[in-house]
Amino acid sequence: MSLLSIQLYGSPILNSKTAKVETLPPDFSTILDDMFETMYADDGIGLSANQVGIPLSFFVADFSLHDETGRKMVFINPEILEYQGEVAAEEGCLSVPEIREEVIRAEKVKVRYQDVELNVHTEEFSGYYARVVQHETDHLSGIYFVDRISRLKRSFIASKLKRLAGDAKKRLTIQVG
Ligand code: CO
């Protein structure tokens, strides 16, 4: 297993909508192992494919880190079908380090997704689970949690975000050159 490098705020792959998974990429189980490993190393509970440079619609999450009834899960082509209720809680993101902000999200969501055998499931998640699903599904559409906070709050972190976007650009240049 190897750790993958996490894309930072402002990286083009994080600003764009990911492509639907039609067939599983080669070495998919290795990719998943590496994603879980990378996520654990950075104390995350969810990680989307585009956060590690893969422009496809899937994410991993390990809800057992939150409570013992939680499962380790892979969501392929997730789609939120229904939103219910509203609740505010603080969020952070591995691609937006050092920033934590309160985000209002649905308390409960109904999600359609495919598992690692591409079987389709429709399942409801609430509370913390629902928040992770919404945060990661947002990533797959090119949306950051900081896009969902008030304009005023965003103005307070504008310079930090600008710096992160600058770092992302520098890293991209290094990768290309
Ligand atoms: Co995130």
CSV table of C-alpha atoms and ligand atoms in Angstrom, one decimal:
chain,number,residue,atom,x,y,z
A,1,MET,CA,0.0,0.0,0.0
A,2,SER,CA,1.1,3.5,-0.6
A,3,LEU,CA,0.0,6.9,0.5
A,4,LEU,CA,-1.5,9.1,-2.3
A,5,SER,CA,-0.9,12.9,-2.4
A,6,ILE,CA,-4.0,14.9,-1.6
A,7,GLN,CA,-5.1,17.6,-4.0
A,8,LEU,CA,-5.5,21.0,-2.4
A,9,TYR,CA,-8.2,23.6,-2.7
A,10,GLY,CA,-7.9,25.3,-6.1
A,11,SER,CA,-6.6,22.2,-7.9
A,12,PRO,CA,-8.5,22.0,-11.2
A,13,ILE,CA,-9.5,18.4,-10.6
A,14,LEU,CA,-11.3,19.5,-7.4
A,15,ASN,CA,-13.1,22.3,-9.2
A,16,SER,CA,-14.7,20.1,-11.8
A,17,LYS,CA,-17.4,17.5,-11.9
A,18,THR,CA,-16.1,13.9,-12.0
A,19,ALA,CA,-17.0,11.4,-14.6
A,20,LYS,CA,-19.5,8.5,-14.0
A,21,VAL,CA,-17.8,5.1,-13.3
A,22,GLU,CA,-19.0,2.8,-16.1
A,23,THR,CA,-16.5,0.0,-15.6
A,24,LEU,CA,-14.1,-0.4,-12.6
A,25,PRO,CA,-10.6,1.0,-13.3
A,26,PRO,CA,-7.8,-1.5,-13.4
A,27,ASP,CA,-6.3,-2.2,-10.0
A,28,PHE,CA,-9.4,-0.8,-8.3
A,29,SER,CA,-8.9,-2.7,-5.1
A,30,THR,CA,-5.4,-1.3,-4.8
A,31,ILE,CA,-6.6,2.2,-5.4
A,32,LEU,CA,-9.2,1.7,-2.7
A,33,ASP,CA,-6.7,0.3,-0.2
A,34,ASP,CA,-4.4,3.3,-0.9
A,35,MET,CA,-7.3,5.7,-0.5
A,36,PHE,CA,-8.3,4.3,2.9
A,37,GLU,CA,-4.7,4.3,4.0
A,38,THR,CA,-4.3,8.0,2.9
A,39,MET,CA,-7.5,8.9,4.6
A,40,TYR,CA,-6.5,7.2,7.9
A,41,ALA,CA,-3.0,8.8,7.8
A,42,ASP,CA,-4.6,12.2,7.7
A,43,ASP,CA,-7.4,11.5,10.2
A,44,GLY,CA,-10.2,11.7,7.7
A,45,ILE,CA,-13.4,9.8,7.7
A,46,GLY,CA,-14.2,10.2,4.0
A,47,LEU,CA,-12.1,10.8,0.9
A,48,SER,CA,-13.3,11.4,-2.7
A,49,ALA,CA,-11.4,10.1,-5.8
A,50,ASN,CA,-10.7,13.5,-7.2
A,51,GLN,CA,-9.0,14.5,-3.9
A,52,VAL,CA,-6.3,12.0,-4.8
A,53,GLY,CA,-6.2,13.0,-8.5
A,54,ILE,CA,-8.7,10.4,-10.0
A,55,PRO,CA,-11.4,12.2,-12.0
A,56,LEU,CA,-14.1,9.6,-11.3
A,57,SER,CA,-17.3,9.6,-9.3
A,58,PHE,CA,-16.6,7.5,-6.2
A,59,PHE,CA,-15.6,8.0,-2.6
A,60,VAL,CA,-14.6,6.0,0.4
A,61,ALA,CA,-15.7,6.4,4.0
A,62,ASP,CA,-15.1,4.6,7.2
A,63,PHE,CA,-18.0,5.2,9.6
A,64,SER,CA,-16.5,2.8,12.1
A,65,LEU,CA,-14.2,5.6,13.1
A,66,HIS,CA,-17.2,7.5,14.3
A,67,ASP,CA,-19.1,4.8,16.1
A,68,GLU,CA,-18.9,1.0,16.4
A,69,THR,CA,-22.0,0.3,14.3
A,70,GLY,CA,-20.5,2.2,11.4
A,71,ARG,CA,-19.2,0.4,8.3
A,72,LYS,CA,-16.2,0.9,6.0
A,73,MET,CA,-17.9,1.8,2.7
A,74,VAL,CA,-17.2,2.6,-0.9
A,75,PHE,CA,-19.8,4.7,-2.8
A,76,ILE,CA,-19.6,4.6,-6.5
A,77,ASN,CA,-21.7,7.1,-8.6
A,78,PRO,CA,-23.5,8.4,-5.5
A,79,GLU,CA,-26.6,10.4,-6.1
A,80,ILE,CA,-28.6,12.1,-3.3
A,81,LEU,CA,-32.3,11.5,-4.1
A,82,GLU,CA,-33.9,13.2,-1.0
A,83,TYR,CA,-32.9,15.7,1.6
A,84,GLN,CA,-34.7,16.0,5.0
A,85,GLY,CA,-34.3,18.5,7.8
A,86,GLU,CA,-31.4,20.9,8.5
A,87,VAL,CA,-28.6,20.8,11.0
A,88,ALA,CA,-25.5,22.9,11.5
A,89,ALA,CA,-22.1,21.3,12.4
A,90,GLU,CA,-18.4,22.2,12.1
A,91,GLU,CA,-16.6,20.6,9.1
A,92,GLY,CA,-13.0,20.3,7.9
A,93,CYS,CA,-11.6,18.9,4.7
A,94,LEU,CA,-8.3,17.2,3.9
A,95,SER,CA,-8.1,19.4,0.8
A,96,VAL,CA,-8.7,22.6,2.8
A,97,PRO,CA,-6.3,22.2,5.7
A,98,GLU,CA,-6.4,24.3,8.8
A,99,ILE,CA,-9.9,25.6,8.1
A,100,ARG,CA,-13.0,24.5,10.0
A,101,GLU,CA,-16.4,26.1,9.6
A,102,GLU,CA,-19.9,25.5,10.5
A,103,VAL,CA,-22.0,24.2,7.6
A,104,ILE,CA,-25.8,23.7,7.5
A,105,ARG,CA,-26.7,20.5,5.8
A,106,ALA,CA,-29.6,18.1,5.6
A,107,GLU,CA,-30.0,16.0,8.7
A,108,LYS,CA,-31.1,13.0,6.6
A,109,VAL,CA,-30.4,12.0,3.0
A,110,LYS,CA,-31.5,9.1,0.8
A,111,VAL,CA,-28.7,8.1,-1.5
A,112,ARG,CA,-28.4,5.8,-4.5
A,113,TYR,CA,-24.9,4.4,-5.1
A,114,GLN,CA,-23.1,1.4,-6.4
A,115,ASP,CA,-20.9,-0.9,-4.4
A,116,VAL,CA,-17.6,-2.4,-5.5
A,117,GLU,CA,-19.4,-5.0,-7.6
A,118,LEU,CA,-21.4,-2.2,-9.2
A,119,ASN,CA,-24.6,-3.4,-7.5
A,120,VAL,CA,-27.1,-0.5,-7.0
A,121,HIS,CA,-28.3,0.3,-3.4
A,122,THR,CA,-30.6,3.0,-2.1
A,123,GLU,CA,-30.0,3.7,1.5
A,124,GLU,CA,-30.8,6.4,4.1
A,125,PHE,CA,-28.2,8.1,6.2
A,126,SER,CA,-28.7,10.5,9.0
A,127,GLY,CA,-26.7,12.7,11.4
A,128,TYR,CA,-22.9,12.4,11.0
A,129,TYR,CA,-23.2,9.8,8.3
A,130,ALA,CA,-25.5,12.0,6.2
A,131,ARG,CA,-23.0,14.9,6.6
A,132,VAL,CA,-20.0,12.8,5.3
A,133,VAL,CA,-22.1,11.6,2.4
A,134,GLN,CA,-23.1,15.1,1.5
A,135,HIS,CA,-19.5,16.5,1.9
A,136,GLU,CA,-18.0,13.8,-0.3
A,137,THR,CA,-20.8,13.8,-2.9
A,138,ASP,CA,-20.2,17.6,-3.2
A,139,HIS,CA,-16.5,17.0,-3.9
A,140,LEU,CA,-17.5,14.7,-6.8
A,141,SER,CA,-19.4,17.7,-8.3
A,142,GLY,CA,-16.6,20.2,-7.7
A,143,ILE,CA,-18.0,21.8,-4.6
A,144,TYR,CA,-16.1,22.5,-1.3
A,145,PHE,CA,-17.7,22.8,2.1
A,146,VAL,CA,-16.5,26.4,2.1
A,147,ASP,CA,-18.8,27.0,-0.9
A,148,ARG,CA,-21.7,26.3,1.5
A,149,ILE,CA,-20.9,28.9,4.2
A,150,SER,CA,-22.1,32.5,4.4
A,151,ARG,CA,-20.5,35.1,2.3
A,152,LEU,CA,-19.5,36.9,5.5
A,153,LYS,CA,-17.8,33.9,7.0
A,154,ARG,CA,-16.1,33.3,3.7
A,155,SER,CA,-14.7,36.8,3.6
A,156,PHE,CA,-12.9,36.0,6.9
A,157,ILE,CA,-11.1,33.0,5.4
A,158,ALA,CA,-10.6,34.5,1.9
A,159,SER,CA,-6.8,35.1,2.3
A,160,LYS,CA,-6.2,31.6,3.6
A,161,LEU,CA,-8.2,30.1,0.7
A,162,LYS,CA,-6.2,32.3,-1.7
A,163,ARG,CA,-2.9,31.0,-0.2
A,164,LEU,CA,-4.1,27.4,-0.6
A,165,ALA,CA,-5.1,27.9,-4.2
A,166,GLY,CA,-1.6,29.4,-4.8
A,167,ASP,CA,0.0,26.3,-3.2
A,168,ALA,CA,-2.2,24.0,-5.4
A,169,LYS,CA,-1.0,25.9,-8.5
A,170,LYS,CA,2.7,25.5,-7.5
A,171,ARG,CA,2.3,21.8,-6.9
A,172,LEU,CA,0.6,21.4,-10.3
A,173,THR,CA,3.6,23.2,-11.9
A,174,ILE,CA,6.0,20.8,-10.1
A,175,GLN,CA,4.0,17.8,-11.2
A,176,VAL,CA,3.9,18.9,-14.8
A,177,GLY,CA,7.5,20.2,-15.0
B,1,CO,CO,-13.4,17.3,1.8
